[in-house]
Amino acid sequence: MIFICVKWKVKPEHADQWVELTKDFTEATRAEPGNIFFQWSRSVDDPNEYVLIEAFRDDAAEAHVTSDHFKQAQVDLPQYVQETPKVRNVLMEGDHWDELGEFTIG
């Protein structure tokens, strides 16, 4: 799978509405056949930063970045952010979360 983590620095005046502002993009991406997960989290250190963790099947990346909803997000979302988002993406084996062995419960 392709595992992607993106940090979004949202303008303070839009930070509380970010989940709603990205709702259409989020829902459309989650509905893509190749999407494995697409999850937003708000930073506990910076209330203006959101972290997006997403994963796609290896062959689904092109379909995602060429989709109508991705192109629309490229038009709509820049007005709400302070800077170009920071990204890391990695090709990984499997399509699941592993258990954290150092914190095995029960």
Tab-separated table of N, CA, C and O in Angstrom:
chain	number	residue	atom	x	y	z
A	1	MET	N	0.840	-1.173	0.000
A	1	MET	CA	0.000	0.000	0.000
A	1	MET	C	0.887	1.238	0.000
A	1	MET	O	2.046	1.188	0.374
A	2	ILE	N	0.293	2.350	-0.391
A	2	ILE	CA	0.954	3.641	-0.306
A	2	ILE	C	0.425	4.304	0.962
A	2	ILE	O	-0.775	4.525	1.106
A	3	PHE	N	1.333	4.568	1.901
A	3	PHE	CA	0.983	5.192	3.181
A	3	PHE	C	1.435	6.640	3.124
A	3	PHE	O	2.600	6.920	2.829
A	4	ILE	N	0.516	7.565	3.412
A	4	ILE	CA	0.791	8.990	3.287
A	4	ILE	C	0.405	9.700	4.571
A	4	ILE	O	-0.656	9.445	5.141
A	5	CYS	N	1.271	10.597	5.017
A	5	CYS	CA	0.989	11.437	6.179
A	5	CYS	C	1.226	12.884	5.759
A	5	CYS	O	2.300	13.214	5.253
A	6	VAL	N	0.211	13.739	5.945
A	6	VAL	CA	0.292	15.131	5.524
A	6	VAL	C	-0.027	16.041	6.712
A	6	VAL	O	-1.036	15.838	7.389
A	7	LYS	N	0.823	17.040	6.936
A	7	LYS	CA	0.557	18.045	7.970
A	7	LYS	C	0.035	19.309	7.299
A	7	LYS	O	0.682	19.859	6.401
A	8	TRP	N	-1.122	19.740	7.745
A	8	TRP	CA	-1.786	20.922	7.210
A	8	TRP	C	-1.794	22.021	8.272
A	8	TRP	O	-2.372	21.836	9.342
A	9	LYS	N	-1.154	23.155	7.997
A	9	LYS	CA	-1.198	24.318	8.882
A	9	LYS	C	-2.358	25.197	8.414
A	9	LYS	O	-2.257	25.909	7.409
A	10	VAL	N	-3.440	25.153	9.154
A	10	VAL	CA	-4.661	25.863	8.787
A	10	VAL	C	-4.619	27.270	9.382
A	10	VAL	O	-4.128	27.480	10.492
A	11	LYS	N	-5.137	28.235	8.639
A	11	LYS	CA	-5.232	29.595	9.159
A	11	LYS	C	-6.094	29.575	10.416
A	11	LYS	O	-7.133	28.888	10.448
A	12	PRO	N	-5.689	30.298	11.456
A	12	PRO	CA	-6.407	30.247	12.733
A	12	PRO	C	-7.907	30.490	12.612
A	12	PRO	O	-8.710	29.834	13.277
A	13	GLU	N	-8.303	31.400	11.739
A	13	GLU	CA	-9.732	31.712	11.599
A	13	GLU	C	-10.546	30.597	10.940
A	13	GLU	O	-11.785	30.631	10.950
A	14	HIS	N	-9.875	29.576	10.410
A	14	HIS	CA	-10.563	28.450	9.760
A	14	HIS	C	-10.340	27.121	10.473
A	14	HIS	O	-10.931	26.105	10.097
A	15	ALA	N	-9.492	27.118	11.487
A	15	ALA	CA	-9.100	25.862	12.132
A	15	ALA	C	-10.287	25.102	12.729
A	15	ALA	O	-10.367	23.880	12.592
A	16	ASP	N	-11.193	25.789	13.375
A	16	ASP	CA	-12.331	25.096	13.987
A	16	ASP	C	-13.314	24.543	12.954
A	16	ASP	O	-14.090	23.645	13.275
A	17	GLN	N	-13.287	25.049	11.738
A	17	GLN	CA	-14.191	24.583	10.678
A	17	GLN	C	-13.527	23.607	9.706
A	17	GLN	O	-14.151	23.159	8.746
A	18	TRP	N	-12.253	23.263	9.932
A	18	TRP	CA	-11.495	22.468	8.971
A	18	TRP	C	-12.173	21.140	8.617
A	18	TRP	O	-12.245	20.768	7.452
A	19	VAL	N	-12.692	20.445	9.593
A	19	VAL	CA	-13.336	19.156	9.316
A	19	VAL	C	-14.524	19.354	8.373
A	19	VAL	O	-14.710	18.586	7.419
A	20	GLU	N	-15.293	20.389	8.602
A	20	GLU	CA	-16.433	20.676	7.720
A	20	GLU	C	-15.962	21.157	6.345
A	20	GLU	O	-16.526	20.778	5.322
A	21	LEU	N	-14.928	21.977	6.312
A	21	LEU	CA	-14.403	22.493	5.043
A	21	LEU	C	-13.855	21.384	4.150
A	21	LEU	O	-13.855	21.508	2.927
A	22	THR	N	-13.382	20.312	4.745
A	22	THR	CA	-12.808	19.197	3.975
A	22	THR	C	-13.769	18.011	3.850
A	22	THR	O	-13.387	16.962	3.327
A	23	LYS	N	-14.985	18.172	4.311
A	23	LYS	CA	-15.933	17.054	4.373
A	23	LYS	C	-16.191	16.413	3.009
A	23	LYS	O	-16.132	15.190	2.877
A	24	ASP	N	-16.479	17.210	1.987
A	24	ASP	CA	-16.766	16.636	0.660
A	24	ASP	C	-15.552	15.888	0.117
A	24	ASP	O	-15.684	14.779	-0.424
A	25	PHE	N	-14.374	16.480	0.265
A	25	PHE	CA	-13.144	15.847	-0.195
A	25	PHE	C	-12.894	14.539	0.560
A	25	PHE	O	-12.569	13.506	-0.036
A	26	THR	N	-13.081	14.588	1.861
A	26	THR	CA	-12.870	13.407	2.696
A	26	THR	C	-13.818	12.285	2.310
A	26	THR	O	-13.397	11.138	2.099
A	27	GLU	N	-15.095	12.589	2.209
A	27	GLU	CA	-16.088	11.558	1.881
A	27	GLU	C	-15.858	10.977	0.497
A	27	GLU	O	-15.959	9.761	0.307
A	28	ALA	N	-15.537	11.824	-0.479
A	28	ALA	CA	-15.291	11.328	-1.837
A	28	ALA	C	-14.044	10.454	-1.885
A	28	ALA	O	-14.021	9.423	-2.566
A	29	THR	N	-13.011	10.841	-1.159
A	29	THR	CA	-11.785	10.046	-1.137
A	29	THR	C	-12.028	8.700	-0.468
A	29	THR	O	-11.579	7.662	-0.963
A	30	ARG	N	-12.745	8.694	0.641
A	30	ARG	CA	-13.044	7.437	1.324
A	30	ARG	C	-13.867	6.490	0.455
A	30	ARG	O	-13.792	5.273	0.625
A	31	ALA	N	-14.616	7.035	-0.485
A	31	ALA	CA	-15.447	6.214	-1.377
A	31	ALA	C	-14.678	5.669	-2.576
A	31	ALA	O	-15.193	4.822	-3.316
A	32	GLU	N	-13.445	6.106	-2.775
A	32	GLU	CA	-12.644	5.604	-3.889
A	32	GLU	C	-12.382	4.105	-3.713
A	32	GLU	O	-12.086	3.661	-2.605
A	33	PRO	N	-12.463	3.332	-4.790
A	33	PRO	CA	-12.231	1.887	-4.689
A	33	PRO	C	-10.868	1.521	-4.108
A	33	PRO	O	-10.740	0.542	-3.393
A	34	GLY	N	-9.837	2.306	-4.365
A	34	GLY	CA	-8.495	1.979	-3.895
A	34	GLY	C	-8.130	2.551	-2.547
A	34	GLY	O	-7.023	2.328	-2.052
A	35	ASN	N	-9.051	3.281	-1.907
A	35	ASN	CA	-8.739	3.878	-0.609
A	35	ASN	C	-8.831	2.830	0.488
A	35	ASN	O	-9.792	2.067	0.563
A	36	ILE	N	-7.839	2.800	1.357
A	36	ILE	CA	-7.837	1.892	2.505
A	36	ILE	C	-8.281	2.641	3.750
A	36	ILE	O	-9.117	2.170	4.503
A	37	PHE	N	-7.723	3.832	3.976
A	37	PHE	CA	-8.216	4.710	5.033
A	37	PHE	C	-7.803	6.146	4.745
A	37	PHE	O	-6.888	6.406	3.967
A	38	PHE	N	-8.531	7.086	5.348
A	38	PHE	CA	-8.324	8.516	5.155
A	38	PHE	C	-8.825	9.177	6.425
A	38	PHE	O	-10.031	9.303	6.641
A	39	GLN	N	-7.894	9.569	7.331
A	39	GLN	CA	-8.268	10.003	8.675
A	39	GLN	C	-7.578	11.306	9.060
A	39	GLN	O	-6.357	11.424	8.956
A	40	TRP	N	-8.376	12.251	9.536
A	40	TRP	CA	-7.865	13.526	10.031
A	40	TRP	C	-7.717	13.478	11.547
A	40	TRP	O	-8.566	12.920	12.235
A	41	SER	N	-6.671	14.130	12.059
A	41	SER	CA	-6.494	14.336	13.494
A	41	SER	C	-6.011	15.762	13.705
A	41	SER	O	-5.248	16.291	12.896
A	42	ARG	N	-6.438	16.342	14.820
A	42	ARG	CA	-5.987	17.690	15.155
A	42	ARG	C	-4.831	17.574	16.142
A	42	ARG	O	-4.896	16.804	17.099
A	43	SER	N	-3.800	18.353	15.924
A	43	SER	CA	-2.626	18.325	16.792
A	43	SER	C	-2.994	18.761	18.206
A	43	SER	O	-3.749	19.709	18.395
A	44	VAL	N	-2.425	18.089	19.195
A	44	VAL	CA	-2.623	18.493	20.588
A	44	VAL	C	-1.644	19.607	20.965
A	44	VAL	O	-1.811	20.254	22.005
A	45	ASP	N	-0.626	19.850	20.146
A	45	ASP	CA	0.357	20.895	20.402
A	45	ASP	C	0.042	22.207	19.686
A	45	ASP	O	0.400	23.274	20.156
A	46	ASP	N	-0.611	22.113	18.540
A	46	ASP	CA	-0.912	23.297	17.733
A	46	ASP	C	-2.341	23.174	17.218
A	46	ASP	O	-2.613	22.382	16.319
A	47	PRO	N	-3.284	23.947	17.748
A	47	PRO	CA	-4.688	23.829	17.339
A	47	PRO	C	-4.941	24.216	15.889
A	47	PRO	O	-6.031	23.969	15.367
A	48	ASN	N	-3.945	24.777	15.220
A	48	ASN	CA	-4.092	25.141	13.811
A	48	ASN	C	-3.507	24.094	12.871
A	48	ASN	O	-3.506	24.284	11.664
A	49	GLU	N	-3.013	22.998	13.435
A	49	GLU	CA	-2.425	21.948	12.599
A	49	GLU	C	-3.284	20.694	12.625
A	49	GLU	O	-3.696	20.218	13.685
A	50	TYR	N	-3.537	20.179	11.431
A	50	TYR	CA	-4.234	18.907	11.273
A	50	TYR	C	-3.287	17.939	10.583
A	50	TYR	O	-2.506	18.334	9.708
A	51	VAL	N	-3.374	16.692	10.978
A	51	VAL	CA	-2.562	15.646	10.370
A	51	VAL	C	-3.509	14.682	9.663
A	51	VAL	O	-4.486	14.208	10.251
A	52	LEU	N	-3.228	14.430	8.411
A	52	LEU	CA	-4.016	13.515	7.597
A	52	LEU	C	-3.196	12.253	7.387
A	52	LEU	O	-2.068	12.314	6.892
A	53	ILE	N	-3.758	11.127	7.786
A	53	ILE	CA	-3.123	9.831	7.541
A	53	ILE	C	-4.004	9.099	6.544
A	53	ILE	O	-5.210	8.937	6.776
A	54	GLU	N	-3.409	8.696	5.447
A	54	GLU	CA	-4.172	8.059	4.383
A	54	GLU	C	-3.383	6.910	3.781
A	54	GLU	O	-2.160	6.886	3.844
A	55	ALA	N	-4.114	5.964	3.220
A	55	ALA	CA	-3.470	4.836	2.545
A	55	ALA	C	-4.319	4.421	1.351
A	55	ALA	O	-5.548	4.481	1.386
A	56	PHE	N	-3.619	4.000	0.307
A	56	PHE	CA	-4.253	3.554	-0.926
A	56	PHE	C	-3.579	2.278	-1.406
A	56	PHE	O	-2.390	2.075	-1.153
A	57	ARG	N	-4.322	1.461	-2.100
A	57	ARG	CA	-3.697	0.318	-2.762
A	57	ARG	C	-2.673	0.859	-3.766
A	57	ARG	O	-2.843	1.958	-4.293
A	58	ASP	N	-1.643	0.095	-4.016
A	58	ASP	CA	-0.527	0.536	-4.865
A	58	ASP	C	-0.976	1.120	-6.200
A	58	ASP	O	-0.398	2.077	-6.681
A	59	ASP	N	-2.000	0.539	-6.794
A	59	ASP	CA	-2.430	0.956	-8.127
A	59	ASP	C	-3.490	2.061	-8.101
A	59	ASP	O	-4.028	2.423	-9.134
A	60	ALA	N	-3.780	2.626	-6.931
A	60	ALA	CA	-4.870	3.599	-6.818
A	60	ALA	C	-4.396	5.049	-6.725
A	60	ALA	O	-5.218	5.964	-6.744
A	61	ALA	N	-3.113	5.278	-6.639
A	61	ALA	CA	-2.614	6.639	-6.437
A	61	ALA	C	-2.961	7.568	-7.592
A	61	ALA	O	-3.424	8.687	-7.375
A	62	GLU	N	-2.752	7.124	-8.801
A	62	GLU	CA	-3.026	7.978	-9.954
A	62	GLU	C	-4.509	8.330	-10.032
A	62	GLU	O	-4.873	9.476	-10.293
A	63	ALA	N	-5.364	7.352	-9.786
A	63	ALA	CA	-6.807	7.620	-9.818
A	63	ALA	C	-7.194	8.650	-8.763
A	63	ALA	O	-8.062	9.492	-8.986
A	64	HIS	N	-6.537	8.611	-7.615
A	64	HIS	CA	-6.837	9.575	-6.555
A	64	HIS	C	-6.439	10.987	-6.970
A	64	HIS	O	-7.256	11.909	-6.906
A	65	VAL	N	-5.199	11.179	-7.390
A	65	VAL	CA	-4.725	12.534	-7.685
A	65	VAL	C	-5.270	13.100	-8.991
A	65	VAL	O	-5.141	14.300	-9.237
A	66	THR	N	-5.899	12.279	-9.800
A	66	THR	CA	-6.531	12.786	-11.031
A	66	THR	C	-8.054	12.836	-10.920
A	66	THR	O	-8.724	13.216	-11.872
A	67	SER	N	-8.592	12.502	-9.747
A	67	SER	CA	-10.045	12.516	-9.550
A	67	SER	C	-10.586	13.948	-9.530
A	67	SER	O	-9.867	14.900	-9.229
A	68	ASP	N	-11.855	14.082	-9.843
A	68	ASP	CA	-12.489	15.398	-9.822
A	68	ASP	C	-12.456	16.016	-8.425
A	68	ASP	O	-12.227	17.213	-8.278
A	69	HIS	N	-12.690	15.188	-7.388
A	69	HIS	CA	-12.707	15.754	-6.035
A	69	HIS	C	-11.319	16.194	-5.584
A	69	HIS	O	-11.186	17.164	-4.840
A	70	PHE	N	-10.266	15.514	-6.030
A	70	PHE	CA	-8.903	15.952	-5.700
A	70	PHE	C	-8.605	17.276	-6.395
A	70	PHE	O	-8.077	18.209	-5.777
A	71	LYS	N	-8.966	17.372	-7.667
A	71	LYS	CA	-8.748	18.615	-8.408
A	71	LYS	C	-9.535	19.762	-7.780
A	71	LYS	O	-9.031	20.891	-7.696
A	72	GLN	N	-10.738	19.484	-7.316
A	72	GLN	CA	-11.534	20.521	-6.667
A	72	GLN	C	-10.896	20.945	-5.347
A	72	GLN	O	-10.877	22.136	-5.014
A	73	ALA	N	-10.363	19.991	-4.595
A	73	ALA	CA	-9.669	20.324	-3.343
A	73	ALA	C	-8.451	21.208	-3.616
A	73	ALA	O	-8.158	22.115	-2.829
A	74	GLN	N	-7.756	20.966	-4.722
A	74	GLN	CA	-6.609	21.800	-5.083
A	74	GLN	C	-7.029	23.248	-5.327
A	74	GLN	O	-6.251	24.169	-5.094
A	75	VAL	N	-8.252	23.444	-5.770
A	75	VAL	CA	-8.789	24.790	-5.995
A	75	VAL	C	-9.308	25.392	-4.692
A	75	VAL	O	-9.034	26.549	-4.373
A	76	ASP	N	-10.042	24.596	-3.916
A	76	ASP	CA	-10.754	25.106	-2.743
A	76	ASP	C	-9.903	25.269	-1.491
A	76	ASP	O	-10.058	26.252	-0.757
A	77	LEU	N	-9.048	24.331	-1.179
A	77	LEU	CA	-8.399	24.302	0.126
A	77	LEU	C	-7.260	25.292	0.344
A	77	LEU	O	-7.059	25.740	1.484
A	78	PRO	N	-6.486	25.691	-0.666
A	78	PRO	CA	-5.373	26.602	-0.403
A	78	PRO	C	-5.753	27.905	0.313
A	78	PRO	O	-4.964	28.422	1.096
A	79	GLN	N	-6.943	28.400	0.109
A	79	GLN	CA	-7.342	29.654	0.752
A	79	GLN	C	-7.436	29.533	2.276
A	79	GLN	O	-7.418	30.537	2.981
A	80	TYR	N	-7.517	28.312	2.782
A	80	TYR	CA	-7.691	28.085	4.216
A	80	TYR	C	-6.404	27.725	4.954
A	80	TYR	O	-6.418	27.600	6.169
A	81	VAL	N	-5.317	27.542	4.222
A	81	VAL	CA	-4.083	27.094	4.869
A	81	VAL	C	-3.001	28.166	4.848
A	81	VAL	O	-2.992	29.046	3.990
A	82	GLN	N	-2.091	28.075	5.823
A	82	GLN	CA	-1.026	29.065	5.981
A	82	GLN	C	0.160	28.830	5.055
A	82	GLN	O	0.883	29.771	4.724
A	83	GLU	N	0.380	27.577	4.683
A	83	GLU	CA	1.564	27.221	3.899
A	83	GLU	C	1.311	25.919	3.159
A	83	GLU	O	0.334	25.225	3.420
A	84	THR	N	2.205	25.606	2.253
A	84	THR	CA	2.118	24.334	1.528
A	84	THR	C	2.202	23.189	2.533
A	84	THR	O	3.107	23.174	3.372
A	85	PRO	N	1.250	22.250	2.482
A	85	PRO	CA	1.294	21.121	3.417
A	85	PRO	C	2.592	20.322	3.291
A	85	PRO	O	3.185	20.229	2.211
A	86	LYS	N	3.012	19.750	4.409
A	86	LYS	CA	4.203	18.892	4.463
A	86	LYS	C	3.753	17.436	4.352
A	86	LYS	O	2.773	17.043	4.994
A	87	VAL	N	4.473	16.648	3.568
A	87	VAL	CA	4.032	15.269	3.304
A	87	VAL	C	5.187	14.283	3.400
A	87	VAL	O	6.338	14.606	3.123
A	88	ARG	N	4.837	13.085	3.813
A	88	ARG	CA	5.713	11.910	3.734
A	88	ARG	C	4.858	10.811	3.120
A	88	ARG	O	3.702	10.631	3.506
A	89	ASN	N	5.426	10.103	2.164
A	89	ASN	CA	4.701	8.941	1.669
A	89	ASN	C	5.671	7.803	1.420
A	89	ASN	O	6.807	8.008	1.029
A	90	VAL	N	5.175	6.613	1.739
A	90	VAL	CA	6.004	5.422	1.740
A	90	VAL	C	5.211	4.271	1.131
A	90	VAL	O	4.020	4.109	1.411
A	91	LEU	N	5.873	3.470	0.348
A	91	LEU	CA	5.281	2.245	-0.163
A	91	LEU	C	5.561	1.148	0.864
A	91	LEU	O	6.710	0.941	1.261
A	92	MET	N	4.497	0.499	1.339
A	92	MET	CA	4.628	-0.506	2.394
A	92	MET	C	3.976	-1.813	1.972
A	92	MET	O	3.033	-1.806	1.186
A	93	GLU	N	4.445	-2.897	2.547
A	93	GLU	CA	3.796	-4.189	2.330
A	93	GLU	C	2.538	-4.259	3.182
A	93	GLU	O	2.473	-3.675	4.255
A	94	GLY	N	1.550	-4.989	2.712
A	94	GLY	CA	0.318	-5.187	3.463
A	94	GLY	C	-0.637	-4.022	3.310
A	94	GLY	O	-0.349	-3.032	2.651
A	95	ASP	N	-1.805	-4.167	3.919
A	95	ASP	CA	-2.827	-3.115	3.857
A	95	ASP	C	-3.562	-2.994	5.191
A	95	ASP	O	-4.750	-2.760	5.250
A	96	HIS	N	-2.810	-3.152	6.264
A	96	HIS	CA	-3.430	-3.203	7.588
A	96	HIS	C	-2.528	-2.529	8.617
A	96	HIS	O	-1.378	-2.206	8.340
A	97	TRP	N	-3.069	-2.335	9.808
A	97	TRP	CA	-2.303	-1.845	10.950
A	97	TRP	C	-1.778	-3.053	11.716
A	97	TRP	O	-2.505	-4.015	11.938
A	98	ASP	N	-0.526	-2.991	12.114
A	98	ASP	CA	0.051	-4.036	12.962
A	98	ASP	C	-0.177	-3.672	14.426
A	98	ASP	O	-0.389	-2.501	14.756
A	99	GLU	N	-0.146	-4.670	15.301
A	99	GLU	CA	-0.238	-4.397	16.739
A	99	GLU	C	1.115	-3.890	17.233
A	99	GLU	O	2.160	-4.326	16.782
A	100	LEU	N	1.077	-2.997	18.202
A	100	LEU	CA	2.276	-2.456	18.817
A	100	LEU	C	2.758	-3.438	19.872
A	100	LEU	O	2.196	-3.528	20.962
A	101	GLY	N	3.768	-4.233	19.535
A	101	GLY	CA	4.238	-5.297	20.399
A	101	GLY	C	4.700	-4.847	21.774
A	101	GLY	O	4.584	-5.570	22.756
A	102	GLU	N	5.221	-3.625	21.849
A	102	GLU	CA	5.712	-3.117	23.123
A	102	GLU	C	4.595	-2.751	24.099
A	102	GLU	O	4.839	-2.479	25.263
A	103	PHE	N	3.359	-2.742	23.634
A	103	PHE	CA	2.208	-2.415	24.474
A	103	PHE	C	1.097	-3.438	24.300
A	103	PHE	O	-0.073	-3.096	24.226
A	104	THR	N	1.453	-4.709	24.242
A	104	THR	CA	0.458	-5.761	24.080
A	104	THR	C	-0.462	-5.779	25.296
A	104	THR	O	-0.003	-5.805	26.434
A	105	ILE	N	-1.753	-5.756	25.031
A	105	ILE	CA	-2.758	-5.738	26.089
A	105	ILE	C	-3.442	-7.104	26.164
A	105	ILE	O	-3.893	-7.630	25.150
A	106	GLY	N	-3.528	-7.639	27.355
A	106	GLY	CA	-4.252	-8.836	27.701
A	106	GLY	C	-4.002	-10.038	26.943
A	106	GLY	O	-4.480	-11.010	26.770
